[in-house]
mmCIF file of C-alpha atoms and ligand atoms in Angstrom:
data_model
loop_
_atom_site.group_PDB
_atom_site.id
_atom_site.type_symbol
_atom_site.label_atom_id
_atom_site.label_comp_id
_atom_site.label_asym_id
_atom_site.label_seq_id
_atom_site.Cartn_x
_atom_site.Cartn_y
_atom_site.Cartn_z
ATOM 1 C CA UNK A 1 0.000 0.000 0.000
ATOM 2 C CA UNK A 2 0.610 3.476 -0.172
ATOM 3 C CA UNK A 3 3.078 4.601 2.740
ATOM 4 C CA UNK A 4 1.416 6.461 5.413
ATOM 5 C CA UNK A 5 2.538 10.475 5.493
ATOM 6 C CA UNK A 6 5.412 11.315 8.452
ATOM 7 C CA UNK A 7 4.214 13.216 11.211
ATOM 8 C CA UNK A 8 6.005 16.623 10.665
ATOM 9 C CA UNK A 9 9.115 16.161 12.319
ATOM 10 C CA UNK A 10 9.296 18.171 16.230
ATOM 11 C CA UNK A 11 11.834 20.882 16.213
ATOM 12 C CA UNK A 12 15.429 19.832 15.377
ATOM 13 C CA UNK A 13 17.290 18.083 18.425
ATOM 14 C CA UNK A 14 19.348 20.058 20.788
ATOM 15 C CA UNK A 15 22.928 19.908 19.624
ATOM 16 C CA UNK A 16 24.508 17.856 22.640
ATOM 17 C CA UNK A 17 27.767 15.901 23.410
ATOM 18 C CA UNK A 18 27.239 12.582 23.603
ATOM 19 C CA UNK A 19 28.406 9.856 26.592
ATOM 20 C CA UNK A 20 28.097 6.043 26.942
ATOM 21 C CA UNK A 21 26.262 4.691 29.876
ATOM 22 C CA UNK A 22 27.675 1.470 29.157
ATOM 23 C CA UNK A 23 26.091 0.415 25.876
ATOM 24 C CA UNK A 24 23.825 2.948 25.738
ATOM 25 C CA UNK A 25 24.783 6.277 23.542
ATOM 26 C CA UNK A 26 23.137 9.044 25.381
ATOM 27 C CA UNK A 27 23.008 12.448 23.515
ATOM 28 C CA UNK A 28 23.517 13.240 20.301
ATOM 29 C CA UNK A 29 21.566 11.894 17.717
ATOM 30 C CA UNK A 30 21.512 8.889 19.722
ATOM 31 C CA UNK A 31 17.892 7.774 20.465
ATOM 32 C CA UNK A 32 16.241 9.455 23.328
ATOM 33 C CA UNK A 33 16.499 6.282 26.189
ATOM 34 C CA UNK A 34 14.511 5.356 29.311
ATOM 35 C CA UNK A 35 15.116 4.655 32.524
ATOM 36 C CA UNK A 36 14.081 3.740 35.989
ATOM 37 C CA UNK A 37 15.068 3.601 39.661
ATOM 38 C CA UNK A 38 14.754 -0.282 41.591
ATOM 39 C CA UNK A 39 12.732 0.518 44.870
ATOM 40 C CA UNK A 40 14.178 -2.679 46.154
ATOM 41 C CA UNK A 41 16.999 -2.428 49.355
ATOM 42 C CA UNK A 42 20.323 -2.897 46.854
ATOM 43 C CA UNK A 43 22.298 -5.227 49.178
ATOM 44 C CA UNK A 44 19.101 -7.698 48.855
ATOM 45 C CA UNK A 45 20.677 -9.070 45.596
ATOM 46 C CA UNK A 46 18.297 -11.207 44.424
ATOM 47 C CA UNK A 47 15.391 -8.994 44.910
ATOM 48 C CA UNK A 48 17.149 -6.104 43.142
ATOM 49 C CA UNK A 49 17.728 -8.268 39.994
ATOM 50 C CA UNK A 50 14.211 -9.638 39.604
ATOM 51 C CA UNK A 51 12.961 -5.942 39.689
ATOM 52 C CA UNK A 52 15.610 -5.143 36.825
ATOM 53 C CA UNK A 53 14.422 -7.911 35.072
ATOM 54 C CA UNK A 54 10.483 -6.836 34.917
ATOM 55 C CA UNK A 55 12.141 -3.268 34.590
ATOM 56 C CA UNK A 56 13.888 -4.880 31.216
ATOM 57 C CA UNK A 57 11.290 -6.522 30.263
ATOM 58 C CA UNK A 58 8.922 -3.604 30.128
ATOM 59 C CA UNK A 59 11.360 -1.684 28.224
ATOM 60 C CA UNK A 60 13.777 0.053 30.696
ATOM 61 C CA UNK A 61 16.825 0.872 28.861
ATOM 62 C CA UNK A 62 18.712 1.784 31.821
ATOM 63 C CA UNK A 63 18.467 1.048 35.527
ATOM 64 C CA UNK A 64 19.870 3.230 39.033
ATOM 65 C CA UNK A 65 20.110 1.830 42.103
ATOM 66 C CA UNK A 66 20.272 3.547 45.413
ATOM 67 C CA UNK A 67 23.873 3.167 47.076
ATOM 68 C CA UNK A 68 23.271 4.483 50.703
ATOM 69 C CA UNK A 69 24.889 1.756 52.577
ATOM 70 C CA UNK A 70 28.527 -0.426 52.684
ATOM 71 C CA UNK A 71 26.270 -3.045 51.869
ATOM 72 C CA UNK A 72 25.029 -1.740 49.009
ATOM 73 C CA UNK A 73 28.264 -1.123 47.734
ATOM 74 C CA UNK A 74 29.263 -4.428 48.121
ATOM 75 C CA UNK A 75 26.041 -6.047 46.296
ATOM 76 C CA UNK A 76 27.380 -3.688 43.066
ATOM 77 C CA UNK A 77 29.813 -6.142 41.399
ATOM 78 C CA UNK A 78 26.907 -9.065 41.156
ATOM 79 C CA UNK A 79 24.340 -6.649 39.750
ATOM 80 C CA UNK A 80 26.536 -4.402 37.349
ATOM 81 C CA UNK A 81 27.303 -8.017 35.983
ATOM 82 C CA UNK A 82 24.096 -10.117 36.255
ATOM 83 C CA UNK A 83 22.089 -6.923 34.540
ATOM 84 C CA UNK A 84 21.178 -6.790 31.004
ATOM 85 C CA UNK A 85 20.738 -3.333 31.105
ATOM 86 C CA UNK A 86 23.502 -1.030 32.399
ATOM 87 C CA UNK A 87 23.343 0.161 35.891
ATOM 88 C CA UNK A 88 24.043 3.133 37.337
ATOM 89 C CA UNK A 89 24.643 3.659 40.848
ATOM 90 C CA UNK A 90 23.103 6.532 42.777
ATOM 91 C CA UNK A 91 25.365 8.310 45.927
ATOM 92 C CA UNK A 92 24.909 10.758 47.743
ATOM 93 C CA UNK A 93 27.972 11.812 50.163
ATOM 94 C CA UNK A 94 30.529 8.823 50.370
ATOM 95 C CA UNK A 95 33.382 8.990 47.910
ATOM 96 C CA UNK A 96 34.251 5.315 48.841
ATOM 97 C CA UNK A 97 30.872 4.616 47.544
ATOM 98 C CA UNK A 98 31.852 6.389 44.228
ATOM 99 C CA UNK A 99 34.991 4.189 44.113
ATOM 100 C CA UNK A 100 33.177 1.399 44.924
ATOM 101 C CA UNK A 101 30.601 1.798 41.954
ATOM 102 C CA UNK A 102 33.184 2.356 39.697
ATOM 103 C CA UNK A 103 35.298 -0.694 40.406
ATOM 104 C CA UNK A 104 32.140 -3.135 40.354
ATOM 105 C CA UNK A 105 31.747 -2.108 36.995
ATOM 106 C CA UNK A 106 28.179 0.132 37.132
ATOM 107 C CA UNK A 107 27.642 1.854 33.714
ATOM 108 C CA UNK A 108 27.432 5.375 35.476
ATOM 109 C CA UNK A 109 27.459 6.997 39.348
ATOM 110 C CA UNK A 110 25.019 9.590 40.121
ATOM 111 C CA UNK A 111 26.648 12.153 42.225
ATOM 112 C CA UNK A 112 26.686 15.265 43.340
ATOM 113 C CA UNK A 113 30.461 16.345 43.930
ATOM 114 C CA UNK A 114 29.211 19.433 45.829
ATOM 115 C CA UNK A 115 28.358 17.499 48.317
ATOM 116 C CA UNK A 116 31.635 15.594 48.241
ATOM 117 C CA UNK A 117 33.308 18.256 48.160
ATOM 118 C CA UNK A 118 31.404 19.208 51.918
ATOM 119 C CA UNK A 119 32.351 16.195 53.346
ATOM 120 C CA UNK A 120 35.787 14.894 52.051
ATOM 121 C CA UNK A 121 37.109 16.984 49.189
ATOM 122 C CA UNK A 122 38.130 14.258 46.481
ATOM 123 C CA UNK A 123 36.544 15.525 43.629
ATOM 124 C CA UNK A 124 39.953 15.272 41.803
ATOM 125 C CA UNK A 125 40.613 11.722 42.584
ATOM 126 C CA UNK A 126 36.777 10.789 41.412
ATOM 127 C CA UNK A 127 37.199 12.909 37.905
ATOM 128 C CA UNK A 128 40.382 10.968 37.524
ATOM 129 C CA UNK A 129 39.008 7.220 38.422
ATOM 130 C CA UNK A 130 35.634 8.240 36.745
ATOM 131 C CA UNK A 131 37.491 9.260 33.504
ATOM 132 C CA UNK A 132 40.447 6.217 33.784
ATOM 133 C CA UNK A 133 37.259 3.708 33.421
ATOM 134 C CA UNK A 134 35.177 5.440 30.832
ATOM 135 C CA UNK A 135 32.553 5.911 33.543
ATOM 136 C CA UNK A 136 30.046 8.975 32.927
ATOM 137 C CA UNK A 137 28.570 10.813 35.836
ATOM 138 C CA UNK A 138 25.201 12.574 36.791
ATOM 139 C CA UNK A 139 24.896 15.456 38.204
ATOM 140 C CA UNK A 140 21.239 15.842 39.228
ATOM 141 C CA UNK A 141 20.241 18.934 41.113
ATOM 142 C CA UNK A 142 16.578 18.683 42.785
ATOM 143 C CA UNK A 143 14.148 21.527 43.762
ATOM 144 C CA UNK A 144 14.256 19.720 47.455
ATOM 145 C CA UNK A 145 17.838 19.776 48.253
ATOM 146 C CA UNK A 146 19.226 22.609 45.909
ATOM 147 C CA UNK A 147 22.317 23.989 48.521
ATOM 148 C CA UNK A 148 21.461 26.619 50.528
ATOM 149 C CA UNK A 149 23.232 29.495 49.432
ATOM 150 C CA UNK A 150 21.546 29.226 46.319
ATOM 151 C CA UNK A 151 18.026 28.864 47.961
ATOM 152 C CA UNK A 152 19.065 32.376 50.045
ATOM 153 C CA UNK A 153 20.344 34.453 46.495
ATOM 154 C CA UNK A 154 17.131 33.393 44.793
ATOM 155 C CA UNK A 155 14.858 33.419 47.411
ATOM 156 C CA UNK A 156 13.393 29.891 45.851
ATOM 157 C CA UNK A 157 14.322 26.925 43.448
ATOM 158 C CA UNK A 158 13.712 28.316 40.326
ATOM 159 C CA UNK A 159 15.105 27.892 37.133
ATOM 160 C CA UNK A 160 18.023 30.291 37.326
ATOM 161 C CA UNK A 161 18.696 28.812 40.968
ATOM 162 C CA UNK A 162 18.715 24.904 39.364
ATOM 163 C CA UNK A 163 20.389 25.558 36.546
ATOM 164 C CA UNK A 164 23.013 27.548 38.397
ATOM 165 C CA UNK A 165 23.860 25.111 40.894
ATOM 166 C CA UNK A 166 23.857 22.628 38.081
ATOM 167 C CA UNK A 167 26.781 24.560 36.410
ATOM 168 C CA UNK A 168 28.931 25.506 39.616
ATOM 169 C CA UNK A 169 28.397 21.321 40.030
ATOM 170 C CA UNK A 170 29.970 20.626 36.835
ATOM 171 C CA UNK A 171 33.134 23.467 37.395
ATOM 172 C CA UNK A 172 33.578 20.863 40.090
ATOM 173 C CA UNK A 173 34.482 18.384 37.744
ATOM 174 C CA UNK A 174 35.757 20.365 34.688
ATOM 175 C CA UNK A 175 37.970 22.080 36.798
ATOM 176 C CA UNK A 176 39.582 18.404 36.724
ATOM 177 C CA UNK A 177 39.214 18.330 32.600
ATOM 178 C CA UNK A 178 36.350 16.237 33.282
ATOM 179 C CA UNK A 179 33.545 16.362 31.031
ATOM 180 C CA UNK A 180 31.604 12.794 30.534
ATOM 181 C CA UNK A 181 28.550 14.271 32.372
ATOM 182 C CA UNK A 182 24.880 14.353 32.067
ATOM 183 C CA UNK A 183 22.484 16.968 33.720
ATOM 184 C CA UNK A 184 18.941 17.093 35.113
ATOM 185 C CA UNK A 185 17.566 19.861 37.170
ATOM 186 C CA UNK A 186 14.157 18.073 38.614
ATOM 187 C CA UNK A 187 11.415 20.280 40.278
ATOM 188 C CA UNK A 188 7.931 19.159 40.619
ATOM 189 C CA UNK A 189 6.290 21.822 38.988
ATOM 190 C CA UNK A 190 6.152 21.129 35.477
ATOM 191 C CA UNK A 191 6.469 24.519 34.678
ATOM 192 C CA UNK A 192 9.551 25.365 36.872
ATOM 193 C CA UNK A 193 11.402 22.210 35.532
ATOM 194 C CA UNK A 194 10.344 23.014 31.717
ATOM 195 C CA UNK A 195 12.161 26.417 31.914
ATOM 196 C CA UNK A 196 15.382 24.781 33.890
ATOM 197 C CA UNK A 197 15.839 22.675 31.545
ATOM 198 C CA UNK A 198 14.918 25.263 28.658
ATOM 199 C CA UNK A 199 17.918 27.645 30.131
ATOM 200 C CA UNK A 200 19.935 24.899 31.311
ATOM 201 C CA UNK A 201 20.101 23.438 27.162
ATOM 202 C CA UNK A 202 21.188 27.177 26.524
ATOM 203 C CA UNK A 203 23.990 27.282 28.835
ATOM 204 C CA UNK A 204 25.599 24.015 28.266
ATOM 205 C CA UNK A 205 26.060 21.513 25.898
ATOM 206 C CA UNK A 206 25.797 18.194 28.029
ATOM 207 C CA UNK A 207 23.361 15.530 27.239
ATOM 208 C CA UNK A 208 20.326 16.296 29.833
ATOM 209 C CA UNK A 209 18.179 13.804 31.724
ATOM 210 C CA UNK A 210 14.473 14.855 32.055
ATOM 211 C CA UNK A 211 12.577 14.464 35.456
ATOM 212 C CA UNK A 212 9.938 15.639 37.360
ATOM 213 C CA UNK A 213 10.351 15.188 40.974
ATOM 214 C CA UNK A 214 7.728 13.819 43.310
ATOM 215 C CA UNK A 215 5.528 13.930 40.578
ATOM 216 C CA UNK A 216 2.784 11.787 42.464
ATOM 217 C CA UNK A 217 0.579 8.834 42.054
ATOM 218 C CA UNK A 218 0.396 7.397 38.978
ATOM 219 C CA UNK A 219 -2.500 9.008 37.181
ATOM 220 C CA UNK A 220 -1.320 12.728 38.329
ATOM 221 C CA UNK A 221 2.379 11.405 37.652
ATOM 222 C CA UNK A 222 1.838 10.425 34.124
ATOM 223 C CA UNK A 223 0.119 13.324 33.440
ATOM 224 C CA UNK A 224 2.490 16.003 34.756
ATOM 225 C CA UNK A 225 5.494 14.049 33.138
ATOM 226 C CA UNK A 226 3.600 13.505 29.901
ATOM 227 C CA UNK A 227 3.273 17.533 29.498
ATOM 228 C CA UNK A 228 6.978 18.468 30.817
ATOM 229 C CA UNK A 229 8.680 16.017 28.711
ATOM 230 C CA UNK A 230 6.218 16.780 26.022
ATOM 231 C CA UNK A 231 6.905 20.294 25.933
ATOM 232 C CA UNK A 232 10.408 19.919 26.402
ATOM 233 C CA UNK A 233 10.940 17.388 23.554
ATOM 234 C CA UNK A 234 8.850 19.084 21.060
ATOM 235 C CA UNK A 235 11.736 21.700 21.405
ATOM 236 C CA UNK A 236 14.212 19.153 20.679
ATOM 237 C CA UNK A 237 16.081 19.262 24.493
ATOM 238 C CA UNK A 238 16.283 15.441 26.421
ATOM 239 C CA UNK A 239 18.275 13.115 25.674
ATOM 240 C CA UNK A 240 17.194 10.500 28.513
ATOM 241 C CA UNK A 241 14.353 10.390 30.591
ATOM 242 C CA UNK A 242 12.515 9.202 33.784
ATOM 243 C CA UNK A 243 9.205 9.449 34.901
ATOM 244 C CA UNK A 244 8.777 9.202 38.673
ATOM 245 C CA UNK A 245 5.662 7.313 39.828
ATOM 246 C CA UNK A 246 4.399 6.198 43.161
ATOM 247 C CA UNK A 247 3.848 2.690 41.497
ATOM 248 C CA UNK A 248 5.936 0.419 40.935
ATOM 249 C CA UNK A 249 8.918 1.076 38.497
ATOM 250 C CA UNK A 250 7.830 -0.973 36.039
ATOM 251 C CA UNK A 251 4.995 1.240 35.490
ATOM 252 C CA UNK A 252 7.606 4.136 35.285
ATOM 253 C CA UNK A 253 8.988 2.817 31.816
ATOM 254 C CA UNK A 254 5.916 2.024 30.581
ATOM 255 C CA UNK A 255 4.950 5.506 30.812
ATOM 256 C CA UNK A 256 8.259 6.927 29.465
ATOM 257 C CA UNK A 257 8.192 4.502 26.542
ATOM 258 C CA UNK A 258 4.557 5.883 25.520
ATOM 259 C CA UNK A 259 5.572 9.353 25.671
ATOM 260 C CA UNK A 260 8.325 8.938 23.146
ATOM 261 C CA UNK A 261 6.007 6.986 20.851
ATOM 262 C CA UNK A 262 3.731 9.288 21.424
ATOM 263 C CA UNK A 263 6.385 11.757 20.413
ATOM 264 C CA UNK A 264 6.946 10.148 17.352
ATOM 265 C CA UNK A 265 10.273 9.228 18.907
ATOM 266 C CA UNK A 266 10.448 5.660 19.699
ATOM 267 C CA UNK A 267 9.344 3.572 16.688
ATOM 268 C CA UNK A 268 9.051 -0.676 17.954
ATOM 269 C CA UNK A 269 9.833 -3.351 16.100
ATOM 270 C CA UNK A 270 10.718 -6.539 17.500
ATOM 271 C CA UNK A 271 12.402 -6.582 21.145
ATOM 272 C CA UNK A 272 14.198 -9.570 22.700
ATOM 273 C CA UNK A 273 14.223 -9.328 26.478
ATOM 274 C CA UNK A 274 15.943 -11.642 29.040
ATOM 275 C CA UNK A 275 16.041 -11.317 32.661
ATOM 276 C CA UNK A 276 19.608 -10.643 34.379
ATOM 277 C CA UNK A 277 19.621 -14.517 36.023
ATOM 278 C CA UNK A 278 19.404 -14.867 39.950
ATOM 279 C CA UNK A 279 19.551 -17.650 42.474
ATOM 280 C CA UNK A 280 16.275 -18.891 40.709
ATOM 281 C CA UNK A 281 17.313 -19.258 37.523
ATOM 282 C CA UNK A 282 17.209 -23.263 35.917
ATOM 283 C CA UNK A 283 18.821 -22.573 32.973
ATOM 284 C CA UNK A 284 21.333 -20.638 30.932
ATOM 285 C CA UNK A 285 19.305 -17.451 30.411
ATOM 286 C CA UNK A 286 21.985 -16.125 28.229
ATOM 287 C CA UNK A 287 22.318 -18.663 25.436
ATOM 288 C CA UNK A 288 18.726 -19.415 25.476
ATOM 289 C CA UNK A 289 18.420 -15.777 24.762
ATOM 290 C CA UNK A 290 21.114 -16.009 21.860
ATOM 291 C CA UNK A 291 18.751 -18.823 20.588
ATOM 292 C CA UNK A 292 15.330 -17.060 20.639
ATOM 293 C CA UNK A 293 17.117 -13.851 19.212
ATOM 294 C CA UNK A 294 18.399 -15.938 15.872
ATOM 295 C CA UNK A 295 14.990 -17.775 15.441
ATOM 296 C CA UNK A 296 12.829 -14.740 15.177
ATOM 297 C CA UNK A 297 15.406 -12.797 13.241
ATOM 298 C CA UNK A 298 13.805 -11.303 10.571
ATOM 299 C CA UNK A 299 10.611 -10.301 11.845
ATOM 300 C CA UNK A 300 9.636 -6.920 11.880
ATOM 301 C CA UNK A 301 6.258 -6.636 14.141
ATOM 302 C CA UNK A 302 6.363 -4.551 17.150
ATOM 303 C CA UNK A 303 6.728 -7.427 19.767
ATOM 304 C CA UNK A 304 8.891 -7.810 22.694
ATOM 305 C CA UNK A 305 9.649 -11.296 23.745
ATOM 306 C CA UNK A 306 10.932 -11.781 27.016
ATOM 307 C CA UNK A 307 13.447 -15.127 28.115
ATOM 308 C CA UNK A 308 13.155 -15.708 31.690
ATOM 309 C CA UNK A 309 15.224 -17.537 33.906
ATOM 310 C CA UNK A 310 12.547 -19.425 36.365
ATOM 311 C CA UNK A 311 9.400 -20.593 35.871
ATOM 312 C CA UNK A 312 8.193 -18.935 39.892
ATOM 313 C CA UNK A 313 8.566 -15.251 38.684
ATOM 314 C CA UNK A 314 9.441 -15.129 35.220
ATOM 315 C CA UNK A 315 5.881 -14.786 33.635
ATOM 316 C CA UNK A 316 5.107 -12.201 36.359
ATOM 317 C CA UNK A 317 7.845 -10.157 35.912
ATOM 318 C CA UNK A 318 7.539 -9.996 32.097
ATOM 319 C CA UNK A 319 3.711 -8.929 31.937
ATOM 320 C CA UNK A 320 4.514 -6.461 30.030
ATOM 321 C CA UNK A 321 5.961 -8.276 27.375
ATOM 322 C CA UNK A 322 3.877 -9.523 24.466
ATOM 323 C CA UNK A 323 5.047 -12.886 24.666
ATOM 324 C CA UNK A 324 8.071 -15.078 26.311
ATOM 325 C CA UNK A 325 9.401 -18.356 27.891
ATOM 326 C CA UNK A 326 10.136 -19.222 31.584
ATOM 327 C CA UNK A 327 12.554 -22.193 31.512
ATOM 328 C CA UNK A 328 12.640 -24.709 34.804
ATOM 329 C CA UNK A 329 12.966 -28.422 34.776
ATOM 330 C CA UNK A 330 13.872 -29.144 31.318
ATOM 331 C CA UNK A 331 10.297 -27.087 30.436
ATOM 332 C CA UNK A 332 9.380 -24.120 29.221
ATOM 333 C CA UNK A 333 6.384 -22.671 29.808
ATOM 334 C CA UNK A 334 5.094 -19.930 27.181
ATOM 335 C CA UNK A 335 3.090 -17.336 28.253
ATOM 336 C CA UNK A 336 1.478 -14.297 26.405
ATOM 337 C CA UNK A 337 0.758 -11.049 28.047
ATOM 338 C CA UNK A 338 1.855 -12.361 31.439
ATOM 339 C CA UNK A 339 -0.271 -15.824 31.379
ATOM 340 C CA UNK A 340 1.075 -19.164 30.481
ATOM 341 C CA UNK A 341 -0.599 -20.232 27.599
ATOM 342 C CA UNK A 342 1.277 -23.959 27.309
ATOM 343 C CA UNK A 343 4.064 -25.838 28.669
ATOM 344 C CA UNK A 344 6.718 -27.341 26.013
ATOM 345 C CA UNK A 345 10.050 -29.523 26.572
ATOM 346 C CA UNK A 346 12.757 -27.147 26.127
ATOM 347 C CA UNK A 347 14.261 -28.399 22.717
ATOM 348 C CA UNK A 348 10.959 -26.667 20.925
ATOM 349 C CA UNK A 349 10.870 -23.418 22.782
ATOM 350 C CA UNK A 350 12.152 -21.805 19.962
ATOM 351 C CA UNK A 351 9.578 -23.295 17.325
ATOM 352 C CA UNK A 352 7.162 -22.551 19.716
ATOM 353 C CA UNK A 353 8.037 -19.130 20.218
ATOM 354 C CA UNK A 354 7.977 -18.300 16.243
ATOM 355 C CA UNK A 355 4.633 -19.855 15.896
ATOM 356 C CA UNK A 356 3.170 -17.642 18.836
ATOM 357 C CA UNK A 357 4.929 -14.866 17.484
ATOM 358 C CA UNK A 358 3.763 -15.260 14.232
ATOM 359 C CA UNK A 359 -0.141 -16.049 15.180
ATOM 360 C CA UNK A 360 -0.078 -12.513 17.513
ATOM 361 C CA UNK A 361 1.623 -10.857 14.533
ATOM 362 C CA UNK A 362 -1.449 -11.666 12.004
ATOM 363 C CA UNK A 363 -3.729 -10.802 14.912
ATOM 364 C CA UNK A 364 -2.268 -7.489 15.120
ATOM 365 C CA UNK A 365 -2.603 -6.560 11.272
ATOM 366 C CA UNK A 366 -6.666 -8.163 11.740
ATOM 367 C CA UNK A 367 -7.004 -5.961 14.044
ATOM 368 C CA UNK A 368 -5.645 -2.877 11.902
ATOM 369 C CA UNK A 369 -2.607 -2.461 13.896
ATOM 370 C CA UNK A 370 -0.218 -0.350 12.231
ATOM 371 C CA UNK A 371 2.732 -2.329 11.026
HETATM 372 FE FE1 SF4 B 1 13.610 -13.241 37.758
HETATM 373 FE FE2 SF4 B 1 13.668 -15.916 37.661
HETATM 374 FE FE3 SF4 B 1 15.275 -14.430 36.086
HETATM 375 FE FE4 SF4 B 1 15.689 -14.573 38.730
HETATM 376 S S1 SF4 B 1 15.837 -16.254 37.233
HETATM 377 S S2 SF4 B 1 15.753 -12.704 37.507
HETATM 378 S S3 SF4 B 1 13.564 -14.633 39.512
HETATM 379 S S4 SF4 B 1 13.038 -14.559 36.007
#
């Protein structure tokens, strides 16, 4: 048939630098990416991986985790390595912690070397181990705990106050010649944040991560996020983003990953997504994933499959996923949308996989799906 028209095209993207969160390209022209935050307790390892893998399997692209604790710390090497997505590990005061992240191999530390700087001035030392292992940091400034000289020159957190912290943040670093950094300034007034981050892509040329802060339960959370990242993409500024929900995460990407469709940014076509592997896993999550990806190569509907590791949590976790396999036992079990649908003896998952995929494929173009 006759190609449908292009939606007119938003306004050209923000000219930005780009950085690798581990495979990930942010900036650029890369594509804009999502990502979440695990609510889990970080040093409960097995926990924290089952959350990334429903976070992967609804489409997270990349994952934080919250690094308050020596424990924490310690739990970073097993998740930076049992992830499929790249993790990146979220500090607030304790350079050791930075260190720490950096040596277990997390994609990216979230930091604040303002605060560092406070407490135990080795911003120098972090710049240098940050830049020695290709590790990118964030810098993310929020309305709630914007320093308090700024609060007292601007009376409040508004844009000039977020953006200028933002900035002194980063002379932190580039005072070191460091300069693999990504922004956000986060408020929870949509219309504060839009005009941060609106003066903030003036000022600088560092890829910036969109957020709205406290942004509320999920109905009042999608909404405000839907209209701040709207409005700021439409300009062409955001180059990652993260909704914050009071759900659960997974709910978070699905949200972010139906504003950039919506946005005409995001276009799916076929998604293979496999769970990190924990304790529970009966099987060898990665080669069965290898397998599934050659079998349906080649198709080019908009489904994500998801390979999961156990048979308990695996179907649960991947709900969001059109269609996927929990192996246990010598078994998998299929399931669609969450539910298994049959249970087949693990030399015809595959087969059994393209079939399913193929049969919800011609059920999406009966039901006038666009392809
Ligand atoms: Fe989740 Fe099971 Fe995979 Fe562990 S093995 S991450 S519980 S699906």
């Amino acid at each position: 048939g006759i190609p449908a028209a292009r939606p007119r095209p938003l306004a050209q993207r923000r000219q930005s630098r780009q950085i690798m969160v581990g495979n990930v390209p942010v900036g650029g022209d890369a594509p804009v990416s999502v990502q979440s935050m695990t609510t889990t307790v970080t040093s409960d390892i097995n926990s924290t991986l089952q959350q990334i893998a429903e976070l992967t399997a609804s489409g997270c692209q990349i994952v934080r985790v919250a690094v308050p604790s020596a424990d924490d710390a310690e739990a970073l090497p097993i998740i930076a390595k049992k992830s499929q997505i790249p993790v990146i590990a979220d500090i607030h005061f304790q350079p050791k912690y930075v260190f720490a992240a950096i040596d277990a191999g997390c994609a990216a530390v979230r930091v604040n070397p303002g605060n560092i700087r406070k407490f135990d001035d080795r911003v120098g030392e972090i710049a240098k181990a940050a830049s020695d292992a290709g590790v990118p940091i964030r810098i993310g400034v929020n309305a709630g705990s914007l320093d308090k000289r700024l609060l007292e020159k601007h009376g409040k957190a508004t844009p000039e106050a977020l953006v200028e912290s933002a900035l002194w943040e980063c002379s932190l670093f580039e005072e070191h010649g460091f300069r693999d950094i990504k922004i956000s300034v986060k408020h929870n007034d949509p219309v504060v944040m839009i005009n941060a981050y609106r003066l903030l892509a003036e000022k600088c040329d560092y890829p910036l991560h969109l957020g709205v802060t406290e942004a509320g339960p999920a109905f009042q959370g999608t909404v405000k996020s839907a209209a701040a990242f709207g409005a700021l993409l439409a300009e062409g500024i955001g180059d990652t983003i993260r909704v914050s929900l009071s759900a659960p995460p997974a709910e978070e990407v699905k949200v972010g990953n139906q504003i950039l469709e919506s946005m005409g940014l995001r276009e799916r076509g076929l998604e293979i997504v496999s769970c990190p592997s924990c304790g529970r896993a009966q099987v060898d999550v990665y080669k069965l994933a290898d397998e599934v990806t050659a079998g349906l190569e080649g198709m080019e509907v908009p489904l994500r499959v998801a390979v999961m590791g156990c048979v308990v949590n695996g179907p649960g976790e991947a709900r969001d996923a059109d269609l996927g396999v929990a192996s246990g036992n010598g078994k998998g079990q299929i399931f669609v949308k969450g539910e298994v649908v049959k249970t087949v003896p693990e030399s015809q998952i595959v087969e059994t996989l393209i079939d399913e995929a193929q049969r919800i494929a011609e059920e999406m173009e009966a039901d006038g799906a666009e392809p």
